[in-house]
PDB file of C-alpha atoms in Angstrom:
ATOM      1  CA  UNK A   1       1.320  27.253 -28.735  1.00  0.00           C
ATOM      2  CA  UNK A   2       4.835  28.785 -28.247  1.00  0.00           C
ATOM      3  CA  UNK A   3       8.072  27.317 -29.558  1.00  0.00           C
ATOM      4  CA  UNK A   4       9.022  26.552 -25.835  1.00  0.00           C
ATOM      5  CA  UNK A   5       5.866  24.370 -25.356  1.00  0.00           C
ATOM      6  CA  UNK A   6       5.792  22.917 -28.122  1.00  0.00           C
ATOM      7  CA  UNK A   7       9.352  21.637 -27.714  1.00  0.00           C
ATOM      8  CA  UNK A   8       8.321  20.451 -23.726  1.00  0.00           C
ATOM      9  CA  UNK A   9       5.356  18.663 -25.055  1.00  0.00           C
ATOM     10  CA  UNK A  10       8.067  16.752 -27.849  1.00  0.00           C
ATOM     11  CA  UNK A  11       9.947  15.847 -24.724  1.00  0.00           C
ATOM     12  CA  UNK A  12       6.781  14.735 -22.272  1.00  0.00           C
ATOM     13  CA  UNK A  13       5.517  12.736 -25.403  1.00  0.00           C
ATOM     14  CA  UNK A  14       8.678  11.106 -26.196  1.00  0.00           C
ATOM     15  CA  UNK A  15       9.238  10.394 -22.863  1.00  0.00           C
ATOM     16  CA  UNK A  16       5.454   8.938 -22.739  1.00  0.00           C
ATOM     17  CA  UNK A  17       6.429   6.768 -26.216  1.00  0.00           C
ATOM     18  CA  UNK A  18       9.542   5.146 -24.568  1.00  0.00           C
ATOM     19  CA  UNK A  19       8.528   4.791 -20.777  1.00  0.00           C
ATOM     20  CA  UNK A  20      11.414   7.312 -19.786  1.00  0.00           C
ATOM     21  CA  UNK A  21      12.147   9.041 -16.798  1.00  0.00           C
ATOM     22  CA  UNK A  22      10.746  12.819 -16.705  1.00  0.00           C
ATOM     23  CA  UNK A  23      13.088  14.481 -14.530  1.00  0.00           C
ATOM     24  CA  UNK A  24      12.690  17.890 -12.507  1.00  0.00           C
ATOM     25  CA  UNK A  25      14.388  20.236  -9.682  1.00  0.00           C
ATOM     26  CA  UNK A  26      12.755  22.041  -7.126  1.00  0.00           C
ATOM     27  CA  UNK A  27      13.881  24.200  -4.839  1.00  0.00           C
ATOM     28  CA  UNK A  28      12.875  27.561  -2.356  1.00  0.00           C
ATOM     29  CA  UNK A  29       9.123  26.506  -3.481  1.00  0.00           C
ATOM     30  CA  UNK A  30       9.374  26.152  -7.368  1.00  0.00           C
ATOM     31  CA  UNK A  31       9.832  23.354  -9.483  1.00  0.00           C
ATOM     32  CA  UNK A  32      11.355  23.131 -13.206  1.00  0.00           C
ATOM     33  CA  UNK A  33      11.248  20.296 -15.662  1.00  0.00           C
ATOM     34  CA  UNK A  34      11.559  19.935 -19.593  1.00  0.00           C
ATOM     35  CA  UNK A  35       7.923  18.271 -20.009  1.00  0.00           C
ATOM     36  CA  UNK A  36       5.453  21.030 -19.808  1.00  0.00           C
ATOM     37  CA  UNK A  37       3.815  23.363 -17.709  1.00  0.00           C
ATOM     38  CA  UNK A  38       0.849  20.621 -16.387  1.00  0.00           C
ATOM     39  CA  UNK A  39       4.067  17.967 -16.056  1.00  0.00           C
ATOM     40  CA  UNK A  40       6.413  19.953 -13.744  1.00  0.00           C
ATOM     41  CA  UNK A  41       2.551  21.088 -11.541  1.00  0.00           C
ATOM     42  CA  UNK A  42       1.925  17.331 -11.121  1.00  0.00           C
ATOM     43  CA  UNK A  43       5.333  16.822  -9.777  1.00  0.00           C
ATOM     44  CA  UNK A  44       5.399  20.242  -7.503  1.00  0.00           C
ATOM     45  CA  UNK A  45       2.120  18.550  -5.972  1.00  0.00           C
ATOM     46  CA  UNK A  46       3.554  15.077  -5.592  1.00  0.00           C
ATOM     47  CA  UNK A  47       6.923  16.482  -4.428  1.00  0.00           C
ATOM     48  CA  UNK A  48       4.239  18.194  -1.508  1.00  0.00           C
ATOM     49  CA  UNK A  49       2.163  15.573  -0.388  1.00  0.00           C
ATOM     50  CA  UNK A  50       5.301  12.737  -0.316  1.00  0.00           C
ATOM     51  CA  UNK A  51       7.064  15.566   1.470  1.00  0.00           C
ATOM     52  CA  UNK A  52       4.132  15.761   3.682  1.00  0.00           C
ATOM     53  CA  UNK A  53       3.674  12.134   4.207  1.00  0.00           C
ATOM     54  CA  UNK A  54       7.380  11.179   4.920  1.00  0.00           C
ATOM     55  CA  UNK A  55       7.730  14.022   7.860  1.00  0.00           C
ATOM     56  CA  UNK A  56       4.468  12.617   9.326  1.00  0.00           C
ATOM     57  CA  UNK A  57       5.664   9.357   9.131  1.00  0.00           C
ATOM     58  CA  UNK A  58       9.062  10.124  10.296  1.00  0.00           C
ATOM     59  CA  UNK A  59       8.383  11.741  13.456  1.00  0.00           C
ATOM     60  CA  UNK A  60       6.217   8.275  14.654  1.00  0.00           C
ATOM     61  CA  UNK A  61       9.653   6.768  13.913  1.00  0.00           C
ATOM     62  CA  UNK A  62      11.923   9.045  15.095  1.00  0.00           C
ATOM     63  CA  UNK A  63      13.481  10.026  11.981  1.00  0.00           C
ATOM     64  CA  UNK A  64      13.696  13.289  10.532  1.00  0.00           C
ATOM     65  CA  UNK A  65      16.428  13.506   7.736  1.00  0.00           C
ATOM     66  CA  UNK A  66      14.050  12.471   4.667  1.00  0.00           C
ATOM     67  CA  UNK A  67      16.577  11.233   1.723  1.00  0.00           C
ATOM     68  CA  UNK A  68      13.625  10.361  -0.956  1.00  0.00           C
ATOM     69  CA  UNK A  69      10.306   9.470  -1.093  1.00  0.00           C
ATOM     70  CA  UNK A  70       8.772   7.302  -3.980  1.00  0.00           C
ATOM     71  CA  UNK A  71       5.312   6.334  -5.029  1.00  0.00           C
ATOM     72  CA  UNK A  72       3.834   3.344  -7.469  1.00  0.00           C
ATOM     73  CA  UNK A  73       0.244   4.314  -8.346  1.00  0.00           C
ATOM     74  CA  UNK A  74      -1.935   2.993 -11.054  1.00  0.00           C
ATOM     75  CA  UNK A  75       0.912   2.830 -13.623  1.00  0.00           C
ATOM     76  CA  UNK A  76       3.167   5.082 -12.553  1.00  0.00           C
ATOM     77  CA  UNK A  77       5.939   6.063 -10.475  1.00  0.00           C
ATOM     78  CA  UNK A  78       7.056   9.392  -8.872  1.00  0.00           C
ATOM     79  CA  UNK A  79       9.635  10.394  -6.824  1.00  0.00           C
ATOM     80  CA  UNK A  80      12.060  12.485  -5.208  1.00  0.00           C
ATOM     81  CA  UNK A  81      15.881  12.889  -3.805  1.00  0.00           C
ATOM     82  CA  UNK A  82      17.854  15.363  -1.878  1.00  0.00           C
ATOM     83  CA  UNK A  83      20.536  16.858  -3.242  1.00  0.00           C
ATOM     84  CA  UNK A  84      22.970  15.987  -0.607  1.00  0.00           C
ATOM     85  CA  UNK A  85      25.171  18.601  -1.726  1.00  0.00           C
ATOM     86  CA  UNK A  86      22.792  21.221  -1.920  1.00  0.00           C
ATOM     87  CA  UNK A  87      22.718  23.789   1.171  1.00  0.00           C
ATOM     88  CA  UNK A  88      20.883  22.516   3.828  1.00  0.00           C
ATOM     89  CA  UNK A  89      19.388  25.693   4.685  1.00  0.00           C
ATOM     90  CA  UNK A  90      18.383  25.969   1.241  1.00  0.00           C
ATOM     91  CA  UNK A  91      18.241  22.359   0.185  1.00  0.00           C
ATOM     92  CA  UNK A  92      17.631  21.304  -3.502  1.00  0.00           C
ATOM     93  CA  UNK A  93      15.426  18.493  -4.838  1.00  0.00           C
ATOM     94  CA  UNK A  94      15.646  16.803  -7.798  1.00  0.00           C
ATOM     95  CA  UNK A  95      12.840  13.835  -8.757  1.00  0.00           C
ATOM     96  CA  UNK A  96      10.842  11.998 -11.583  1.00  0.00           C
ATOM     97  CA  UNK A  97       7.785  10.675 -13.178  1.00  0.00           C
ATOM     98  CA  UNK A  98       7.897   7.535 -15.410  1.00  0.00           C
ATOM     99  CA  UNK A  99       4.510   5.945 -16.690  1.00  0.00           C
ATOM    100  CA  UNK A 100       5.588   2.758 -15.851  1.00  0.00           C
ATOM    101  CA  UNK A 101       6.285   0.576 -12.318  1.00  0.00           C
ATOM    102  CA  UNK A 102      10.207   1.108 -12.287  1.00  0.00           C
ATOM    103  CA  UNK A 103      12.318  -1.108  -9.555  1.00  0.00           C
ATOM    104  CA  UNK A 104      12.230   1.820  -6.999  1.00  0.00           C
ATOM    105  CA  UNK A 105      16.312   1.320  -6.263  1.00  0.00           C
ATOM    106  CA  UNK A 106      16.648   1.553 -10.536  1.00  0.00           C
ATOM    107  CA  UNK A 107      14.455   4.808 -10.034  1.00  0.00           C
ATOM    108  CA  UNK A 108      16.376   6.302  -7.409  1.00  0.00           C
ATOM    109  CA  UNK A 109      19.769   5.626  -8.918  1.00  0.00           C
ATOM    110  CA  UNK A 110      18.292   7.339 -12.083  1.00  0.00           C
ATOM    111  CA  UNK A 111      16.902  10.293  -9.928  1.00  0.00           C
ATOM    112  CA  UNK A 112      20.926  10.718  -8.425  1.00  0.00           C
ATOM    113  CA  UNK A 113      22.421  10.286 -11.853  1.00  0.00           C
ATOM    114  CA  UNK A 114      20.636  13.322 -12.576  1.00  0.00           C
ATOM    115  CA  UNK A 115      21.699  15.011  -9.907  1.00  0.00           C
ATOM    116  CA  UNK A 116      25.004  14.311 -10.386  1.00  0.00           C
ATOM    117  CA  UNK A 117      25.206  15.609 -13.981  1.00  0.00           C
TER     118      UNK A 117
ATOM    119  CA  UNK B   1      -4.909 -17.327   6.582  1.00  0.00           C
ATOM    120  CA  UNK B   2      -4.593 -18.722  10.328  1.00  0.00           C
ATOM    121  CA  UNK B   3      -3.993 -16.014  12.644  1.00  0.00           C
ATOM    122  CA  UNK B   4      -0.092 -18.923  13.627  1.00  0.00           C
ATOM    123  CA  UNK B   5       0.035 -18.619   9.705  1.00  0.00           C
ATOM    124  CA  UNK B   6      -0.061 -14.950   9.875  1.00  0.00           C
ATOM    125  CA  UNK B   7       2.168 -14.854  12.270  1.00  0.00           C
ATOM    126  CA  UNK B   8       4.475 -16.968  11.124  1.00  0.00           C
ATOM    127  CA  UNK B   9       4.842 -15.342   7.501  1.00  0.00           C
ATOM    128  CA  UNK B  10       5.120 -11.888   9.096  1.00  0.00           C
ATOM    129  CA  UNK B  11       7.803 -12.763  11.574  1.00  0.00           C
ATOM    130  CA  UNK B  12       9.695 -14.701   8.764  1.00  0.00           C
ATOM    131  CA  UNK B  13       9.695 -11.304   6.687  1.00  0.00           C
ATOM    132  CA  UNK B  14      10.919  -9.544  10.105  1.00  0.00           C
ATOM    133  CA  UNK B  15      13.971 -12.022  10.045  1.00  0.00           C
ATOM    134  CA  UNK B  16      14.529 -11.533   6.280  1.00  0.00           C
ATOM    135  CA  UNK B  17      17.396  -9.292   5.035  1.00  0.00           C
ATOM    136  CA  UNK B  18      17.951  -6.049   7.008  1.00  0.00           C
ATOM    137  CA  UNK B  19      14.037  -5.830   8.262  1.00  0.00           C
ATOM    138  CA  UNK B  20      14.147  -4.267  11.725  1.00  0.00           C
ATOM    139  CA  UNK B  21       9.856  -3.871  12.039  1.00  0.00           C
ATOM    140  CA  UNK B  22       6.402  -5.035  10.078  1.00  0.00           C
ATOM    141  CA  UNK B  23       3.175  -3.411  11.052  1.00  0.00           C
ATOM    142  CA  UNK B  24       0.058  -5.004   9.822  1.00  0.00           C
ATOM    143  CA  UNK B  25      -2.986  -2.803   9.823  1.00  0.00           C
ATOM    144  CA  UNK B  26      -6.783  -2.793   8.395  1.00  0.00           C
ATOM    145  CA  UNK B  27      -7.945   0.937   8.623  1.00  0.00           C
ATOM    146  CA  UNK B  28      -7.225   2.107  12.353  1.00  0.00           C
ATOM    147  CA  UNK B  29      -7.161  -1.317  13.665  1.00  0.00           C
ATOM    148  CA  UNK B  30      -4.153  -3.032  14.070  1.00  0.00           C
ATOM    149  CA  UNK B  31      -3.403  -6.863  13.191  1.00  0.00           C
ATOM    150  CA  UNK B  32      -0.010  -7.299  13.593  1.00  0.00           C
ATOM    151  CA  UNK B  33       3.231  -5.363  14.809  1.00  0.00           C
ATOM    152  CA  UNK B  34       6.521  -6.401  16.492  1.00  0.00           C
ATOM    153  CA  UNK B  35       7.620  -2.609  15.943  1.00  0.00           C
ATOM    154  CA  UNK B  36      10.056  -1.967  18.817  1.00  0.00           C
ATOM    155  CA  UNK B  37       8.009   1.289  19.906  1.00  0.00           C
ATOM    156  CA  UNK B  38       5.407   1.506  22.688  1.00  0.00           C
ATOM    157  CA  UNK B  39       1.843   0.941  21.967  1.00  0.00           C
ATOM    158  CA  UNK B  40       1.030   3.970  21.777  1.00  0.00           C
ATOM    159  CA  UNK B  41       3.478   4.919  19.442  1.00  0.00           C
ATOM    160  CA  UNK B  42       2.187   1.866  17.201  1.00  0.00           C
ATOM    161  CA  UNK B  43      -0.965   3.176  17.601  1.00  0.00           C
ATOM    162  CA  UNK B  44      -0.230   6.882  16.168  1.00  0.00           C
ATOM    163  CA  UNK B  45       1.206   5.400  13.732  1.00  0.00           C
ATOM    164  CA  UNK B  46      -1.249   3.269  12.438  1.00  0.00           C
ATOM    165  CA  UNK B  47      -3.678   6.694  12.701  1.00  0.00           C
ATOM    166  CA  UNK B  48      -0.953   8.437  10.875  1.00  0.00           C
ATOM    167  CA  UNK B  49      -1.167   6.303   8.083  1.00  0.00           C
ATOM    168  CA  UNK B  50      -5.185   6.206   8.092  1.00  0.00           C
ATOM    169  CA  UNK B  51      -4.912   9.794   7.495  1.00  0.00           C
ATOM    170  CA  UNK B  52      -2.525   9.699   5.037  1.00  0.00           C
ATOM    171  CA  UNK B  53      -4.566   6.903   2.964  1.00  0.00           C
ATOM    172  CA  UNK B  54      -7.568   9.095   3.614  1.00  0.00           C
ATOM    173  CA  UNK B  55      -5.689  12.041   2.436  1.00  0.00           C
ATOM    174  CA  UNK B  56      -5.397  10.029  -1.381  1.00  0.00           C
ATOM    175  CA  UNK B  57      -8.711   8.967  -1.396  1.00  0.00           C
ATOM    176  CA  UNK B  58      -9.975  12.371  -0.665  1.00  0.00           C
ATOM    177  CA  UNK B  59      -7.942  13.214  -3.979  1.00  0.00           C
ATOM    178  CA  UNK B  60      -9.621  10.314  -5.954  1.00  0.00           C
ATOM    179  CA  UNK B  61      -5.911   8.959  -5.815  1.00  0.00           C
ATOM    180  CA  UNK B  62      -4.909   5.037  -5.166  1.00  0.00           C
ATOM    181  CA  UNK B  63      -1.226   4.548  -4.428  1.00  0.00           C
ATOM    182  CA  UNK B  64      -0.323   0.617  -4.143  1.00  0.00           C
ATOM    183  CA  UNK B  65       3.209   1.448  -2.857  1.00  0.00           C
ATOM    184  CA  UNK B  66       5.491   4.313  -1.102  1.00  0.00           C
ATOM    185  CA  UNK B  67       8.786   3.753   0.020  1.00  0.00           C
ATOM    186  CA  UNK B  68      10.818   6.585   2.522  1.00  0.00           C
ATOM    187  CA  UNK B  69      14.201   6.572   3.031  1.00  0.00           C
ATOM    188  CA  UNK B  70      15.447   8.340   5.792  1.00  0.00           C
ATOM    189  CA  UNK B  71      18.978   8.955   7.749  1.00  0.00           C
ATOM    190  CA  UNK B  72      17.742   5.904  10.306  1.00  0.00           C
ATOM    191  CA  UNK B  73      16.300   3.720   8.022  1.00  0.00           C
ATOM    192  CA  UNK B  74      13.914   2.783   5.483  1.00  0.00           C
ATOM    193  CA  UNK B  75       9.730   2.240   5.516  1.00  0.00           C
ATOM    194  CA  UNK B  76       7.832   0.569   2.853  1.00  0.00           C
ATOM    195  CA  UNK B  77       4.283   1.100   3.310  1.00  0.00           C
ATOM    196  CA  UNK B  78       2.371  -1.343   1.087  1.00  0.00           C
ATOM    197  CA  UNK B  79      -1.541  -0.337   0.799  1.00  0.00           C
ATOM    198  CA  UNK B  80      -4.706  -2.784  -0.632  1.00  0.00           C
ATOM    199  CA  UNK B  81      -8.403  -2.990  -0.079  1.00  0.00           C
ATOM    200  CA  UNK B  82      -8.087  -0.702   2.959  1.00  0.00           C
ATOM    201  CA  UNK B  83      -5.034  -3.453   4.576  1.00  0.00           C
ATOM    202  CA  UNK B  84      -1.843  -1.357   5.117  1.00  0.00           C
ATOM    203  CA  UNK B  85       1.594  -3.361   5.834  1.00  0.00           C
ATOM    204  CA  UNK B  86       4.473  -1.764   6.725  1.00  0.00           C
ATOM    205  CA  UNK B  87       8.143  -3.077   6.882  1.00  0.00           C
ATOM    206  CA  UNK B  88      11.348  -0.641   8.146  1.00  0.00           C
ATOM    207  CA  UNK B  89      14.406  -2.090   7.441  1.00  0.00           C
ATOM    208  CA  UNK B  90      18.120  -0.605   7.384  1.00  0.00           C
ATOM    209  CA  UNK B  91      19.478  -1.757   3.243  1.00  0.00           C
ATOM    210  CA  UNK B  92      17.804   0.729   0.787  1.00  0.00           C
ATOM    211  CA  UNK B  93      18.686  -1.731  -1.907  1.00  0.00           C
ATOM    212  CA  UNK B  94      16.555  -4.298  -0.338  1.00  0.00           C
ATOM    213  CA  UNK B  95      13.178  -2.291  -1.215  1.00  0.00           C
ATOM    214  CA  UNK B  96      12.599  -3.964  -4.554  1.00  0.00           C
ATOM    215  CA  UNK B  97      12.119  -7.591  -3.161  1.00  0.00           C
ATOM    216  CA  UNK B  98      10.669  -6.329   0.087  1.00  0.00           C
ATOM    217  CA  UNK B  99       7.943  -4.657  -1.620  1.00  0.00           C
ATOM    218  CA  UNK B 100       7.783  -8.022  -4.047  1.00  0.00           C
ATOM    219  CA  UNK B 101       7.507 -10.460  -0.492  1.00  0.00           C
ATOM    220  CA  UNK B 102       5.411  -7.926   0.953  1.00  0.00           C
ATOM    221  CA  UNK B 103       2.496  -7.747  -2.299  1.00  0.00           C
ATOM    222  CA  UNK B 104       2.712 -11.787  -2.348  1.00  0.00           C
ATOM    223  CA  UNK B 105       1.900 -11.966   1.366  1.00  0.00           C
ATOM    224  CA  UNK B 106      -1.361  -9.816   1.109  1.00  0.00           C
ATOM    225  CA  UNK B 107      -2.246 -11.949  -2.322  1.00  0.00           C
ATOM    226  CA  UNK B 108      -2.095 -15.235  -0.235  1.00  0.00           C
ATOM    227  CA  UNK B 109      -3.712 -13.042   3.214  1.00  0.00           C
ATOM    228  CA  UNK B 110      -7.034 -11.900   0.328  1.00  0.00           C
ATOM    229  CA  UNK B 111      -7.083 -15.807  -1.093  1.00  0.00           C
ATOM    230  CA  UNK B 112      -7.626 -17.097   2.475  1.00  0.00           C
ATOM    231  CA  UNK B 113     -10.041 -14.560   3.455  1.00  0.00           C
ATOM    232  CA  UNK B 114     -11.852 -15.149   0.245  1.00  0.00           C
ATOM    233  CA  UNK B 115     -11.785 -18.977   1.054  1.00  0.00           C
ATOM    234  CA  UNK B 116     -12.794 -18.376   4.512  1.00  0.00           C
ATOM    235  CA  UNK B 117     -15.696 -16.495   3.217  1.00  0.00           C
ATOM    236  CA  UNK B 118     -16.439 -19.200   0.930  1.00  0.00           C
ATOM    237  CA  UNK B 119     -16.220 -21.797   3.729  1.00  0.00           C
ATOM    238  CA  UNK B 120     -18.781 -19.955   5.746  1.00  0.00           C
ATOM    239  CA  UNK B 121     -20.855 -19.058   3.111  1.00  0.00           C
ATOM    240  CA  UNK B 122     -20.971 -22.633   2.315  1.00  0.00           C
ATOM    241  CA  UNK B 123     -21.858 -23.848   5.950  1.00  0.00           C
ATOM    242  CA  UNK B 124     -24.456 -21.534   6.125  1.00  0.00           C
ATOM    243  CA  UNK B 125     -26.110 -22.280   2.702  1.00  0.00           C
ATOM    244  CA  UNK B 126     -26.138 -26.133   4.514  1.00  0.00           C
ATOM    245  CA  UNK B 127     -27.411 -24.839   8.136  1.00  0.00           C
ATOM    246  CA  UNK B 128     -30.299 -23.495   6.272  1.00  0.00           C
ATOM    247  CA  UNK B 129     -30.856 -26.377   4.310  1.00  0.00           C
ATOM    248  CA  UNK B 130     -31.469 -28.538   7.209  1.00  0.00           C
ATOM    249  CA  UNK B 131     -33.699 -26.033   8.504  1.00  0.00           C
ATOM    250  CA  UNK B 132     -35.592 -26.409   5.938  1.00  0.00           C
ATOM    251  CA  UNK B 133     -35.792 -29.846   6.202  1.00  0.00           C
ATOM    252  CA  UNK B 134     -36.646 -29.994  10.225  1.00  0.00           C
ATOM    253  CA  UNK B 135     -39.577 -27.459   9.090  1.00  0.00           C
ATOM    254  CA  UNK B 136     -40.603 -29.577   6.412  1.00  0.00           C
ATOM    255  CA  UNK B 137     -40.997 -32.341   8.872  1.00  0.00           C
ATOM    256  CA  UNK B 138     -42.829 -30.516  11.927  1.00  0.00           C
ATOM    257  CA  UNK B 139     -45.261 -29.197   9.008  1.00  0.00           C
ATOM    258  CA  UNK B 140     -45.455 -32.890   7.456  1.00  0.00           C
ATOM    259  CA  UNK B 141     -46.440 -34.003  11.394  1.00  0.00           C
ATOM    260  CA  UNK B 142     -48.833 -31.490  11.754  1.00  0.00           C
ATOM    261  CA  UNK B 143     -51.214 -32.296   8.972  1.00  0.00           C
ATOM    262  CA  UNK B 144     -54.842 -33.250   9.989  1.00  0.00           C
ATOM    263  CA  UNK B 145     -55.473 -36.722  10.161  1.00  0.00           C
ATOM    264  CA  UNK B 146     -57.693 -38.390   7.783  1.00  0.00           C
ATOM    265  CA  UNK B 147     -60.810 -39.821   9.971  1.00  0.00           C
ATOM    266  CA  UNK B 148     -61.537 -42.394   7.566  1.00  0.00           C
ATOM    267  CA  UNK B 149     -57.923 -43.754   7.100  1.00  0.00           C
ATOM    268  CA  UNK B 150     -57.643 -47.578   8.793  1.00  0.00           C
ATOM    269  CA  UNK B 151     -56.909 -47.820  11.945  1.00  0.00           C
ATOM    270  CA  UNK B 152     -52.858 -49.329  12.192  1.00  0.00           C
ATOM    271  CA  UNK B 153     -52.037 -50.879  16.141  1.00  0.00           C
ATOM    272  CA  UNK B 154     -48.928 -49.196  17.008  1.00  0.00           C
ATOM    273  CA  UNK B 155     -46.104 -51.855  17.788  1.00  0.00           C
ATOM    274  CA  UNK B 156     -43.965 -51.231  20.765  1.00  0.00           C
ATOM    275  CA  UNK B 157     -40.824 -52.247  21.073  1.00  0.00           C
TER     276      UNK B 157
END
């Protein structure tokens, strides 16, 4: 195991020990994170299907401009935010796992802290 | 759950806080909606979200709760045992305790369908009882008389 996964399997498992937040960005079609390989791949997939979801959803409603999109299943929750001042032709996400049921507003607020760093 | 109780719970979450819609489903078949789009809007919808569920479950997943926030609004979609409620409403900081009033409202919707079960489960199990007991007596009537038994003048009245 490399130096670099070794140190993003510290962070997933810390993360794990305390019920924190791992956070990643995605944008053009990739996705980064600090917790491993597997981690950021089961967020890319999430980040997908919500994505999916919420424009399928939206156009029943009428609404098109998806702000975030977050899940609660079987222990954990995952989600996602624009970056509202990323380029909108090119816009950037940034979003989260947690292996714990978070208050979605305390996740979301987390997610845009992030962002804002 | 009466289908005036039902109705009366969901329209007092549609008059709660900044809900603007609720949209009470069981697969494709729709129980409840005062969504202010046409039926067949209402009714793509509720297919929408059939997919979508059927989407997870082709993927072995189980979701309990997804929340969307869009430029218009905000839809929590609340999924168990194959019942899907859905509330839109305009604060995003609401979603914590609409998601809370929306999970209690399907807890009390399974105890009365379990109780409902039990009621007719119950009535049954008594139906057949007396059955039995009609049968018993037809059967009881039916046995061959004894030729040598005496002979008892019937009394009429």
């Amino acid at each position: 195991m490399s130096e670099t996964e070794k140190s993003d399997n510290e962070v997933l498992s810390e993360a794990l020990e305390n019920g924190r937040i791992r956070f990643f960005q995605a944008s053009r079609g990739s996705a980064s994170g600090k917790s491993g390989r597997d981690d950021t791949a089961k967020f890319a997939d999430n980040l997908m299907t919500l994505q999916e979801c919420a424009i399928l959803l939206g156009e029943k409603l009428g609404m098109h401009a998806v702000a975030s999109t977050t899940v609660y299943e079987e222990g954990e929750t995952i989600g996602f935010c624009f970056d509202p001042n990323s380029n909108p032709q090119n816009p950037r996400v940034a979003g989260g796992i947690v292996n714990r049921r978070m208050p979605f507003r305390q996740f979301n607020r987390s997610v845009r802290d992030f962002i804002d760093q | 759950m009466s289908p005036e109780t039902l109705v009366s719970t969901l329209g007092a979450m549609r008059q709660a806080g900044s809900v603007f819609g609720v949209l009470f489903s069981e697969g494709r078949e729709e129980i409840f909606s005062d969504l202010a789009y046409t039926p067949e809007r209402v009714s793509e919808m509720v297919s929408v979200i059939d997919d979508i569920v059927a989407h997870f479950e082709g993927e072995d997943r189980n979701p309990e709760v997804l929340s969307f926030c869009y430029d218009g609004g905000n839809l929590l979609l609340v999924l168990a045992r194959g019942y899907r409620l859905i509330v839109l409403h305009h604060n995003a900081d609401e979603v914590d305790f609409i998601a809370s009033a929306a999970g209690a409202f399907l807890k009390d919707y399974f105890t009365g369908k379990a109780v409902e079960k039990w009621s007719k489960d119950k009535g049954a199990g008594a139906h057949a009882a007396k059955a039995a007991t009609s049968v018993k007596a037809i059967n009881a009537r039916q046995q061959p008389v004894d030729p040598t038994a005496p002979i008892t003048p019937v009394r009429y009245e």
